[in-house]
XYZ file of C-alpha atoms in Angstrom:
757
model
C 19.398 22.815 -61.559
C 18.782 19.956 -64.107
C 15.340 19.343 -62.903
C 14.432 22.716 -64.275
C 15.625 21.897 -67.770
C 12.681 19.753 -68.558
C 11.709 20.970 -71.960
C 11.679 20.546 -75.645
C 10.783 20.065 -79.013
C 8.862 20.199 -82.516
C 6.139 20.311 -85.227
C 5.699 19.649 -88.909
C 2.921 19.249 -91.415
C 3.293 15.481 -91.176
C 2.834 15.532 -87.414
C -0.774 16.724 -87.463
C -3.078 13.907 -86.449
C -5.735 12.806 -88.983
C -9.411 13.569 -88.373
C -11.760 10.685 -89.011
C -15.442 11.599 -88.804
C -16.176 7.997 -87.840
C -13.956 8.378 -84.760
C -14.556 11.975 -83.772
C -17.920 13.217 -82.634
C -18.193 16.728 -84.050
C -21.147 17.561 -81.802
C -20.648 19.500 -78.555
C -18.830 17.265 -76.109
C -20.966 15.635 -73.400
C -18.024 15.935 -71.030
C -19.179 19.397 -70.006
C -21.569 17.615 -67.689
C -18.625 15.671 -66.288
C -16.796 18.910 -65.647
C -19.622 20.161 -63.485
C -19.872 16.876 -61.607
C -18.305 16.478 -58.183
C -18.561 20.200 -57.474
C -18.589 19.393 -53.767
C -15.053 17.981 -53.855
C -12.995 18.945 -50.856
C -9.325 18.242 -50.227
C -8.719 16.015 -47.243
C -7.528 18.001 -44.263
C -7.436 17.687 -40.514
C -10.673 19.688 -40.395
C -12.510 17.317 -42.746
C -11.100 14.041 -41.405
C -11.165 12.144 -38.145
C -7.366 12.055 -38.062
C -4.563 14.560 -38.680
C -3.919 15.102 -42.402
C -1.023 16.891 -44.043
C -2.971 18.809 -46.665
C -1.640 20.905 -49.560
C -2.560 24.011 -47.581
C -0.556 22.725 -44.613
C 2.456 22.069 -46.827
C 2.295 25.487 -48.459
C 1.920 27.174 -45.038
C 5.011 25.556 -43.539
C 8.166 27.603 -42.925
C 10.544 27.427 -45.896
C 14.076 27.581 -44.511
C 17.023 28.397 -46.724
C 20.650 27.403 -46.234
C 22.353 27.944 -42.868
C 25.466 30.161 -42.870
C 27.850 30.143 -39.895
C 29.678 33.232 -38.622
C 33.258 33.655 -39.861
C 35.698 33.281 -36.939
C 34.048 32.202 -33.709
C 31.890 29.743 -35.678
C 29.328 29.517 -32.901
C 26.229 30.963 -34.619
C 24.328 30.258 -37.801
C 21.823 32.398 -39.696
C 18.954 30.875 -41.678
C 16.596 32.845 -43.941
C 13.008 31.609 -43.643
C 9.830 32.539 -45.489
C 6.321 31.575 -44.411
C 2.998 32.132 -46.154
C -0.340 32.871 -44.508
C -3.397 32.081 -46.617
C -5.602 33.937 -44.146
C -3.557 37.125 -44.546
C -2.603 36.358 -48.166
C 0.894 37.399 -47.275
C 4.369 35.869 -47.174
C 6.592 36.989 -44.317
C 10.369 36.658 -44.239
C 12.475 36.106 -41.175
C 16.124 35.603 -40.328
C 16.693 32.976 -37.650
C 19.922 33.120 -35.648
C 20.788 29.917 -33.823
C 23.706 28.831 -31.598
C 25.696 25.890 -32.941
C 26.716 24.581 -29.535
C 23.440 24.501 -27.652
C 19.783 23.629 -28.010
C 18.554 27.121 -27.238
C 15.599 28.443 -29.203
C 16.833 30.484 -32.175
C 16.385 34.244 -32.128
C 13.902 35.402 -34.730
C 14.666 38.617 -36.577
C 11.626 39.659 -38.644
C 12.479 40.992 -42.091
C 9.328 42.952 -42.710
C 10.407 44.302 -46.079
C 12.324 41.249 -47.263
C 15.954 41.578 -48.256
C 19.095 39.523 -47.725
C 21.470 39.114 -44.794
C 25.159 38.263 -44.466
C 27.797 38.337 -41.747
C 29.871 41.482 -41.218
C 31.696 39.946 -38.289
C 30.995 37.352 -35.603
C 28.449 39.518 -33.817
C 27.091 41.735 -36.579
C 24.758 41.007 -39.438
C 24.228 43.155 -42.499
C 20.629 43.338 -43.628
C 20.020 44.730 -47.102
C 16.539 46.162 -47.651
C 16.013 47.499 -51.152
C 18.889 49.909 -51.684
C 19.694 50.348 -47.976
C 22.101 48.418 -45.742
C 21.574 48.073 -41.995
C 23.798 46.587 -39.286
C 22.205 44.277 -36.721
C 24.214 43.741 -33.535
C 24.042 40.416 -31.682
C 24.943 39.492 -28.126
C 25.588 35.836 -27.381
C 26.453 34.648 -23.865
C 27.128 31.110 -22.705
C 27.605 31.842 -18.997
C 26.015 31.644 -16.499
C 23.364 30.447 -18.947
C 23.114 30.565 -22.701
C 21.384 33.598 -24.218
C 21.220 35.205 -27.650
C 19.772 38.686 -28.081
C 19.734 41.690 -30.400
C 20.499 44.346 -27.755
C 19.978 47.473 -29.857
C 18.045 48.545 -32.930
C 19.620 48.138 -36.368
C 21.381 51.210 -37.749
C 21.880 52.429 -41.289
C 25.230 51.486 -42.827
C 24.696 53.137 -46.188
C 22.724 53.259 -49.399
C 23.324 51.768 -52.822
C 22.523 53.980 -55.810
C 18.766 54.215 -56.273
C 17.365 51.494 -58.485
C 20.344 49.174 -58.064
C 18.455 46.281 -56.389
C 21.705 44.563 -55.301
C 21.788 40.854 -54.511
C 24.118 37.864 -53.978
C 26.464 39.418 -51.408
C 29.937 38.173 -50.508
C 32.067 40.142 -48.078
C 35.852 39.922 -47.897
C 35.694 41.124 -44.295
C 34.657 37.633 -43.253
C 38.139 36.436 -44.271
C 41.320 36.795 -42.230
C 43.297 39.226 -44.326
C 46.793 40.514 -43.531
C 49.116 42.904 -45.270
C 52.852 42.354 -45.759
C 53.380 44.243 -42.497
C 51.353 41.642 -40.627
C 48.773 44.312 -39.894
C 45.135 43.388 -40.396
C 43.912 45.006 -43.577
C 41.293 47.581 -42.622
C 39.893 47.898 -46.156
C 37.419 45.192 -47.038
C 35.176 45.040 -50.033
C 31.616 43.912 -50.477
C 31.038 42.101 -53.769
C 27.492 41.884 -55.102
C 25.522 41.465 -58.311
C 23.153 43.854 -60.034
C 21.245 44.022 -63.299
C 22.832 46.827 -65.316
C 22.812 48.446 -68.727
C 25.780 48.300 -71.081
C 27.401 51.337 -69.430
C 27.787 49.443 -66.092
C 26.811 52.683 -64.339
C 24.929 51.941 -61.121
C 24.013 55.570 -60.579
C 22.243 55.735 -63.956
C 20.056 52.659 -63.519
C 17.003 54.435 -62.127
C 16.974 57.056 -64.875
C 17.463 54.490 -67.629
C 14.784 52.255 -66.122
C 12.343 55.154 -66.333
C 13.284 55.852 -69.943
C 12.790 52.197 -70.845
C 9.498 51.976 -69.007
C 8.125 55.142 -70.592
C 9.339 54.597 -74.136
C 6.826 55.374 -76.884
C 6.303 51.771 -77.926
C 6.413 48.431 -76.176
C 7.844 46.707 -79.252
C 10.793 44.400 -78.652
C 13.196 44.061 -81.580
C 15.795 41.288 -81.768
C 18.656 40.585 -84.127
C 19.817 37.519 -82.217
C 18.576 35.020 -79.656
C 17.821 34.817 -76.754
C 14.451 36.445 -77.343
C 13.138 35.111 -74.076
C 14.674 32.997 -71.344
C 12.878 30.862 -68.759
C 10.042 33.291 -67.943
C 11.123 36.711 -69.217
C 11.670 38.416 -72.532
C 15.267 39.543 -72.739
C 15.687 43.269 -72.184
C 18.614 45.679 -72.206
C 19.944 44.748 -68.744
C 22.272 41.876 -67.824
C 23.759 40.719 -64.500
C 27.259 41.743 -63.477
C 29.457 41.928 -60.376
C 30.442 45.074 -58.492
C 32.503 45.876 -55.427
C 32.436 48.663 -52.864
C 34.311 49.397 -49.669
C 32.584 48.301 -46.469
C 34.323 48.884 -43.143
C 34.188 50.657 -39.808
C 34.464 54.416 -39.436
C 36.339 56.265 -36.695
C 33.350 55.821 -34.371
C 33.472 52.081 -34.739
C 30.284 51.876 -36.782
C 29.979 50.042 -40.073
C 29.887 52.279 -43.119
C 29.339 51.620 -46.822
C 31.616 53.400 -49.284
C 30.382 55.504 -52.191
C 32.859 54.456 -54.908
C 31.743 51.452 -56.918
C 34.005 49.270 -59.016
C 32.904 47.229 -62.043
C 35.591 44.554 -62.480
C 33.757 42.909 -65.420
C 33.169 46.067 -67.419
C 34.100 45.658 -71.063
C 34.430 41.858 -70.861
C 30.975 40.751 -72.094
C 30.992 38.477 -69.055
C 27.646 38.183 -67.282
C 27.341 36.505 -63.925
C 25.536 35.110 -61.992
C 24.534 33.037 -65.022
C 20.853 33.400 -65.812
C 18.253 32.229 -65.090
C 19.212 30.393 -61.873
C 22.707 31.555 -60.964
C 23.435 32.949 -57.514
C 26.311 33.094 -55.059
C 27.461 29.657 -56.225
C 28.561 31.247 -59.516
C 31.336 33.312 -57.894
C 33.546 33.506 -54.839
C 35.855 36.088 -53.285
C 39.292 35.858 -51.712
C 41.165 38.651 -49.953
C 42.263 40.010 -53.330
C 40.252 38.478 -56.177
C 36.906 37.346 -57.522
C 36.580 33.955 -59.205
C 33.481 33.484 -61.332
C 31.817 31.434 -64.050
C 30.156 32.977 -67.095
C 28.815 31.827 -70.429
C 31.559 31.804 -73.070
C 31.098 35.228 -74.722
C 32.332 33.929 -78.089
C 29.503 31.385 -78.423
C 25.774 31.778 -78.950
C 24.140 31.138 -75.585
C 21.010 29.254 -76.762
C 23.119 26.652 -78.603
C 25.918 26.168 -76.066
C 26.340 25.308 -72.399
C 30.023 26.225 -72.150
C 30.834 28.415 -69.174
C 34.355 29.700 -68.604
C 35.928 30.339 -65.198
C 37.967 33.501 -64.629
C 39.680 35.374 -61.810
C 39.914 39.155 -61.639
C 41.083 41.607 -58.926
C 38.334 42.774 -56.596
C 38.421 46.248 -58.112
C 39.176 45.099 -61.639
C 41.681 47.204 -63.535
C 43.175 44.337 -65.544
C 41.731 41.726 -67.893
C 40.298 38.640 -66.170
C 42.487 35.545 -66.166
C 40.981 32.497 -67.902
C 41.211 29.248 -65.908
C 39.280 26.768 -68.069
C 40.709 24.771 -70.938
C 38.447 25.905 -73.783
C 37.488 22.288 -74.418
C 34.678 21.888 -71.929
C 30.991 22.428 -71.203
C 29.241 23.979 -68.212
C 31.066 24.953 -65.012
C 29.541 25.647 -61.610
C 30.246 25.995 -57.873
C 33.336 28.200 -58.070
C 35.209 28.366 -54.724
C 38.547 29.689 -53.477
C 40.802 27.753 -51.139
C 41.238 29.389 -47.714
C 44.591 30.936 -48.723
C 43.217 32.112 -52.038
C 45.924 30.250 -53.950
C 43.598 27.721 -55.599
C 40.200 27.794 -57.280
C 37.975 24.719 -57.449
C 34.934 24.292 -59.655
C 32.819 21.605 -61.268
C 33.275 21.112 -64.990
C 31.469 19.144 -67.669
C 33.323 17.948 -70.756
C 30.674 18.221 -73.455
C 29.493 21.617 -74.647
C 25.768 21.535 -75.412
C 24.889 18.879 -72.811
C 23.690 20.199 -69.488
C 23.578 16.805 -67.777
C 27.082 15.590 -68.532
C 29.120 14.309 -65.575
C 30.400 17.245 -63.536
C 34.008 16.594 -62.531
C 35.883 18.400 -59.744
C 38.675 20.582 -61.136
C 41.293 22.596 -59.220
C 43.359 25.423 -60.677
C 46.553 26.315 -58.797
C 46.918 30.083 -59.226
C 50.552 30.086 -58.123
C 51.789 27.237 -60.329
C 49.276 27.976 -63.113
C 48.261 24.333 -63.360
C 44.750 22.861 -63.601
C 43.987 19.253 -62.693
C 40.934 17.028 -62.319
C 40.288 15.213 -59.033
C 37.356 12.978 -59.942
C 38.008 11.787 -63.487
C 37.482 8.164 -62.424
C 34.511 8.786 -60.109
C 31.167 8.056 -61.744
C 29.223 10.687 -59.871
C 28.339 14.267 -60.771
C 29.410 16.953 -58.285
C 26.969 19.799 -57.656
C 28.580 21.767 -54.806
C 32.107 22.213 -53.432
C 33.814 23.642 -50.356
C 37.409 23.507 -49.138
C 38.099 22.503 -45.553
C 39.365 25.384 -43.431
C 42.964 24.144 -43.675
C 42.656 23.645 -47.435
C 43.783 20.018 -47.221
C 40.420 18.497 -48.172
C 37.514 19.343 -50.401
C 33.889 18.551 -49.591
C 31.652 17.490 -52.456
C 27.875 17.254 -52.796
C 26.612 14.689 -55.300
C 23.527 12.592 -55.943
C 23.870 8.857 -55.412
C 21.055 6.308 -55.575
C 18.241 8.828 -54.947
C 20.004 10.554 -52.053
C 22.060 13.737 -52.205
C 25.174 12.948 -50.205
C 28.209 14.779 -48.854
C 31.615 13.353 -49.722
C 35.174 14.365 -48.863
C 38.420 13.973 -50.796
C 42.004 14.948 -49.924
C 43.490 17.770 -52.006
C 46.697 16.354 -53.526
C 49.888 18.152 -54.356
C 49.603 20.122 -57.561
C 51.061 18.174 -60.520
C 53.697 19.728 -62.751
C 51.481 19.982 -65.810
C 47.795 20.388 -66.576
C 45.692 17.291 -65.958
C 48.699 15.005 -65.420
C 47.032 13.634 -62.340
C 44.842 10.656 -61.489
C 43.556 10.546 -57.930
C 44.247 7.208 -56.267
C 41.359 7.871 -53.887
C 37.597 7.857 -54.340
C 35.546 10.479 -52.511
C 34.455 9.143 -49.138
C 30.772 9.514 -48.233
C 30.189 11.304 -44.913
C 26.453 12.092 -44.996
C 24.741 9.262 -46.850
C 20.984 9.763 -46.584
C 18.343 12.327 -47.507
C 19.247 15.533 -49.401
C 22.176 17.528 -48.011
C 23.725 20.744 -49.296
C 24.829 24.198 -48.123
C 28.347 23.209 -47.044
C 29.959 25.357 -44.342
C 33.223 23.767 -43.071
C 34.471 24.870 -39.638
C 38.057 25.201 -38.401
C 37.308 22.510 -35.787
C 36.892 19.975 -38.586
C 33.147 19.953 -38.128
C 30.784 20.674 -40.987
C 27.601 22.747 -40.977
C 25.127 21.699 -43.641
C 21.445 21.922 -44.521
C 19.326 18.811 -45.033
C 15.792 17.848 -46.027
C 14.021 14.543 -46.627
C 10.785 13.194 -48.045
C 9.295 13.747 -44.584
C 10.881 17.055 -43.527
C 11.790 20.445 -45.014
C 15.235 22.019 -44.599
C 16.960 22.061 -41.245
C 20.526 22.897 -40.233
C 22.821 20.173 -38.912
C 26.424 20.027 -37.705
C 28.528 16.972 -38.471
C 31.349 15.830 -36.181
C 34.016 13.991 -38.190
C 35.634 12.424 -35.121
C 32.378 11.005 -33.791
C 30.920 10.400 -37.246
C 27.594 11.785 -36.128
C 25.333 14.734 -36.892
C 23.455 16.981 -34.483
C 20.316 18.798 -35.564
C 20.543 22.534 -34.856
C 17.179 23.854 -36.068
C 13.774 22.191 -35.945
C 11.682 24.065 -38.452
C 8.196 22.615 -39.018
C 8.719 19.964 -36.341
C 5.688 21.121 -34.360
C 3.449 21.369 -37.430
C 4.411 17.880 -38.632
C 4.385 16.146 -35.265
C 1.080 14.253 -35.643
C 0.891 14.055 -39.444
C 2.464 10.597 -39.831
C 4.457 11.458 -42.919
C 5.946 8.452 -44.684
C 9.747 8.456 -44.841
C 9.569 6.559 -48.129
C 10.746 3.060 -48.978
C 13.301 2.559 -51.716
C 12.860 -0.436 -54.012
C 14.777 -1.855 -56.964
C 13.736 -3.900 -59.976
C 15.139 -5.022 -63.311
C 14.480 -2.580 -66.142
C 15.581 -2.080 -69.733
C 18.658 -4.014 -70.883
C 18.771 -5.835 -67.546
C 19.768 -2.703 -65.603
C 18.714 -2.252 -61.994
C 16.276 0.630 -61.605
C 15.278 2.372 -58.355
C 11.943 3.721 -57.202
C 10.110 4.994 -54.134
C 6.868 3.902 -52.517
C 5.010 5.952 -49.913
C 1.820 4.977 -48.091
C -1.065 7.036 -46.697
C -0.950 7.817 -42.954
C -2.980 4.676 -42.229
C 0.062 2.667 -43.352
C 0.133 -0.670 -45.109
C -3.264 -2.391 -44.978
C -3.348 -5.469 -42.751
C -6.653 -6.826 -44.048
C -5.672 -7.354 -47.676
C -7.364 -4.133 -48.710
C -6.126 -2.485 -51.888
C -5.597 1.283 -52.119
C -5.686 3.791 -54.983
C -2.304 4.740 -56.415
C -0.705 7.886 -57.829
C 2.133 7.090 -60.245
C 4.443 10.125 -60.495
C 6.878 10.738 -63.372
C 9.696 13.263 -62.922
C 10.921 15.869 -65.350
C 14.377 16.657 -66.643
C 14.421 14.152 -68.140
C 17.868 14.095 -66.540
C 16.584 14.499 -62.997
C 15.532 12.212 -60.156
C 13.062 11.616 -57.369
C 15.383 11.942 -54.376
C 14.854 11.686 -50.639
C 14.298 15.414 -50.320
C 11.526 17.919 -49.637
C 9.537 19.613 -52.380
C 6.819 22.242 -52.286
C 5.769 21.493 -55.868
C 5.689 17.687 -56.150
C 5.552 16.540 -52.552
C 5.021 12.779 -52.457
C 3.639 12.898 -48.918
C 0.954 15.373 -49.940
C -0.239 12.818 -52.511
C -0.022 10.007 -49.948
C -1.958 11.977 -47.342
C -4.846 12.345 -49.786
C -5.200 8.560 -49.607
C -2.947 7.341 -52.413
C -0.071 4.923 -52.442
C 2.630 6.869 -54.279
C 4.971 5.204 -56.744
C 7.845 7.350 -58.057
C 10.363 5.651 -60.351
C 13.764 6.855 -61.571
C 13.908 5.440 -65.125
C 16.705 5.576 -67.697
C 17.872 9.179 -67.953
C 17.702 9.784 -64.212
C 20.666 11.274 -62.371
C 22.636 9.774 -59.497
C 22.964 6.254 -60.886
C 26.056 6.694 -63.025
C 26.599 8.656 -66.227
C 25.781 5.746 -68.522
C 22.320 5.502 -66.958
C 21.790 9.260 -67.334
C 22.919 9.193 -70.961
C 20.631 6.243 -71.761
C 17.678 8.488 -72.595
C 19.602 10.469 -75.214
C 18.017 9.899 -78.640
C 15.658 7.392 -76.986
C 12.946 9.434 -75.289
C 10.152 6.942 -75.932
C 12.281 3.822 -75.574
C 14.180 2.540 -72.531
C 12.545 4.942 -70.032
C 9.129 3.440 -70.769
C 10.442 -0.102 -70.460
C 11.653 0.938 -67.001
C 8.384 2.653 -66.084
C 6.295 -0.344 -67.174
C 8.550 -2.887 -65.441
C 8.483 -0.726 -62.323
C 4.710 -0.449 -62.473
C 4.342 -4.221 -62.844
C 6.705 -4.725 -59.898
C 4.699 -2.264 -57.788
C 1.405 -4.005 -58.594
C 2.862 -7.342 -57.477
C 4.636 -5.996 -54.400
C 2.513 -3.253 -52.881
C -1.148 -2.931 -51.904
C -2.338 -1.208 -55.086
C -5.795 -1.459 -56.596
C -5.016 -1.548 -60.354
C -8.526 -0.289 -61.115
C -7.905 2.864 -59.101
C -4.544 3.986 -60.472
C -3.762 7.433 -61.882
C -0.583 9.043 -63.217
C 0.859 12.548 -63.274
C 4.023 14.136 -64.609
C 5.611 17.490 -65.382
C 7.924 18.648 -68.161
C 9.508 15.431 -69.485
C 7.081 13.727 -67.130
C 4.346 15.606 -68.988
C 5.754 14.267 -72.251
C 5.579 10.809 -70.665
C 1.900 11.333 -69.822
C 1.128 12.330 -73.417
C 3.224 9.392 -74.695
C 1.393 6.921 -72.434
C -1.891 8.463 -73.563
C -1.041 7.580 -77.158
C 0.246 4.078 -76.380
C -2.517 2.055 -74.724
C -0.664 -1.100 -75.778
C 1.755 -0.480 -72.898
C -1.021 -1.648 -70.590
C -0.611 0.806 -67.723
C -4.416 0.997 -67.457
C -4.397 4.336 -65.640
C -7.897 5.703 -65.102
C -6.898 9.369 -65.283
C -3.840 11.383 -66.279
C -2.377 14.772 -65.361
C 0.063 16.547 -67.675
C 1.791 19.629 -66.261
C 3.761 21.793 -68.727
C 4.465 18.746 -70.854
C 5.476 18.226 -74.480
C 2.742 17.498 -76.973
C 4.554 18.114 -80.268
C 8.212 17.237 -79.921
C 9.483 18.831 -83.105
C 7.657 22.111 -82.466
C 9.347 22.282 -79.082
C 12.752 22.033 -80.737
C 12.059 25.384 -82.382
C 10.083 27.073 -79.598
C 12.125 26.292 -76.478
C 14.492 28.955 -75.161
C 17.585 26.792 -74.633
C 17.981 25.259 -78.088
C 20.999 23.173 -77.112
C 18.743 20.822 -75.200
C 16.784 19.508 -78.181
C 19.906 19.438 -80.341
C 21.616 17.142 -77.856
C 18.772 14.850 -76.861
C 17.544 14.344 -80.435
C 20.870 14.117 -82.187
C 20.639 17.440 -84.003
C 18.476 20.473 -84.699
C 14.840 19.756 -85.659
C 15.552 20.347 -89.371
C 18.481 17.913 -89.544
C 17.923 14.359 -90.714
C 18.406 12.734 -87.316
C 16.693 15.516 -85.385
C 13.673 15.371 -87.659
C 13.472 11.577 -87.614
C 13.805 11.202 -83.844
C 11.434 14.054 -83.029
C 8.813 12.419 -85.251
C 9.544 8.971 -83.831
C 8.964 10.233 -80.294
C 6.184 12.733 -80.984
C 2.984 12.356 -78.909
C 1.023 14.407 -81.457
C 1.461 11.588 -83.979
C -0.601 9.276 -81.761
C -3.639 11.421 -81.009
C -6.006 8.915 -82.625
C -5.265 6.619 -79.681
C -5.971 9.222 -76.988
C -8.772 7.933 -74.758
C -7.890 8.327 -71.065
C -9.374 11.296 -69.171
C -6.658 13.921 -68.872
C -6.093 17.142 -66.966
C -3.768 19.572 -68.752
C -1.995 22.321 -66.787
C 0.330 24.979 -68.209
C 2.013 28.219 -67.181
C 1.568 31.239 -69.428
C 5.150 32.374 -68.818
C 6.691 28.983 -69.457
C 9.244 29.701 -72.175
C 11.033 26.407 -71.619
C 7.977 24.584 -72.949
C 5.641 27.046 -74.571
C 2.011 27.037 -73.427
C 1.006 26.078 -76.974
C 2.057 22.557 -75.952
C -0.679 22.478 -73.320
C -3.247 24.223 -75.500
C -2.562 21.821 -78.372
C -2.895 18.763 -76.141
C -6.199 20.060 -74.759
C -7.529 20.859 -78.233
C -6.633 17.333 -79.361
C -8.330 15.737 -76.354
C -11.442 17.845 -76.796
C -11.622 17.108 -80.515
C -11.263 13.416 -79.734
C -14.105 13.719 -77.226
C -11.819 12.531 -74.426
C -12.857 13.838 -71.003
C -10.398 16.635 -70.380
C -9.834 19.863 -68.520
C -7.389 22.733 -69.047
C -5.987 24.836 -66.207
C -3.858 27.813 -67.255
C -1.783 29.946 -64.900
C -1.011 33.075 -66.980
C 1.507 34.485 -64.479
C 3.405 31.263 -63.745
C 6.442 29.817 -65.512
C 7.483 26.157 -65.825
C 6.652 25.859 -62.140
C 3.625 27.032 -60.159
C 5.233 29.099 -57.412
C 2.644 31.501 -56.003
C 1.066 29.890 -52.920
C -2.537 30.615 -53.896
C -1.923 29.279 -57.399
C -0.179 26.217 -55.993
C -3.156 25.505 -53.739
C -5.433 25.784 -56.781
C -3.073 23.427 -58.666
C -3.388 20.801 -55.942
C -7.151 21.208 -55.756
C -7.533 20.668 -59.496
C -5.188 17.660 -59.540
C -6.818 15.836 -56.646
C -10.309 16.725 -57.806
C -9.455 15.167 -61.181
C -8.129 12.027 -59.534
C -11.131 11.812 -57.217
C -13.495 12.066 -60.154
C -12.191 8.800 -61.589
C -10.820 6.738 -58.698
C -12.207 8.390 -55.563
C -15.493 9.404 -54.018
C -16.444 11.263 -57.174
C -16.308 7.923 -58.986
C -18.419 6.183 -56.350
C -15.635 4.801 -54.179
C -15.696 5.273 -50.428
C -13.346 7.660 -48.691
C -10.037 5.960 -48.022
């Protein structure tokens, strides 16, 4: 989630760059002719080349698998939601794949024509939610005499949610083994889900109130407090909350949805999943309770990151029980132990800092004691799951540009809060690529989802006894078979203050030249800034897509990056234009000496903080990068302005030592303000911005473009009015790639007179 918080910061009268008529040509810019040049540019593709090419269109057309979820008791099947876009049909289709875990049979494909979500009702029945309707999908899986998986009969209607509810994020207690005191299996199970509701928490009134809001006499929005807007939406009268409803079998043996809805969070001012990115990882259900994280209702959300963890009965009825200490920051990944007697979650210490180290905390609900498992472990946990016997806890955390899976024994609960120091360090089980989506099995095996620089998500099963993983699904394998994607090579060099800094290099499909030939290079700078280039798949900044267009790709994780220890992450705080650029320059010098790069054909691109870096490099030619063209996507142009305009104000306040009007905040935002260096802008630059980017307002992009144009620097502006901080719509993403590579080509490719590489 950090990589999304790539934003920031401010403007003042003193930050406007001076206009010197001796430097600025006030006549119409001759670059308009440049803009019309190279109109015949075409992205490299298999159709236009003599060899297979993994083009942006290919990447955007690939299946996009989600996380695999195994069935509850038999643990022999896994479901995977998959979306796939067709540019020819201009349509995205969604499918649920159902695959056996113990064979190599081809998964069964269940088309989800109208979208929706799916979850397990039992080992052989899926629930499929379409709009406000719930359907049951029966499965038949046989292993003898040969393996077969079928859907033997059509789905049937289970029930309807109140019209207009648009439920999401489902968790069903029926997937848990629940027993009453009489040792009889409890026949009443509840479905917990989230919905956007008004302050009355009345699901049945949503449709009517939506109509009233839509048809009100004016479209004015009036605010007495922030948020005014968040991520990509203006804040309206609805907020997310959790609800529960009975879901069980009727006398005929068919699944049936109840009609009485419970609002366990009503009257609490607790809103979860936490916007804008929260989902099922923000809450969990046991046989009797819901555990959830929510922003602290006593604090102003834009200035604070503190999230409290609570437990409440499934149907509510009593006040939620507070599990966090009150002296903490953000919390995430809330999970119950199998018996429901413990709750684990990740917790940061510092309120107002979203990239603090996330420790693993356990709260014993019986003994009413909370204790920290990973106080002495210098890694930041992002996902948790108890083993099926509750004796271990699995942890996902970044480490050295890979997202790994670790395991740690769950100790006996100490007598008092936090009087515990684990003698053990989490042991790494899965050590390469990007792994997540933990689903422990009772056999001790672990189902997880993994991607890499060369492959999108696939489901794997890990055998602890054999210490080996087996791949269950093979999405995109056929499409990528002949594309020669580079797996990426990790390299290290000495950066600022003598610290070791990591980076990636990827080559075009032709591989490393054997004749001494030098190749053009794309130097990519990540956002965050507390983020990282990891060995994982991306549909927005895919390093192999850049490589397949003929560029060596260099992607460095400078000071501020995650996964290299908290001190390294914290090193960018109050030093945006300092140590990170020492690292980037040292890394660039190392790459020029080590890899087959033509320094006269090098370009650079970055987004968010990476966009700030592009603007900062633009204004600091003395660094000597010598890039021939730059691309800034949703980047910061005026740091101090961003401190006022961004939605999550805590970010600027932390990274710049205070609000933009404070002494330190003002000084640092002016010290590291690209707009103060416009007189040095000279490198051709493409500026891209989303019109619904409220993390970094589009005025940042417009201002940068105006400055470049006024300085007579070859420049181009691409606006996506409907996109946020990211370009997500496939057609827009294809246009994004076309504009980026056309810009590069114009200065270091065929458009600049170089031969096709």
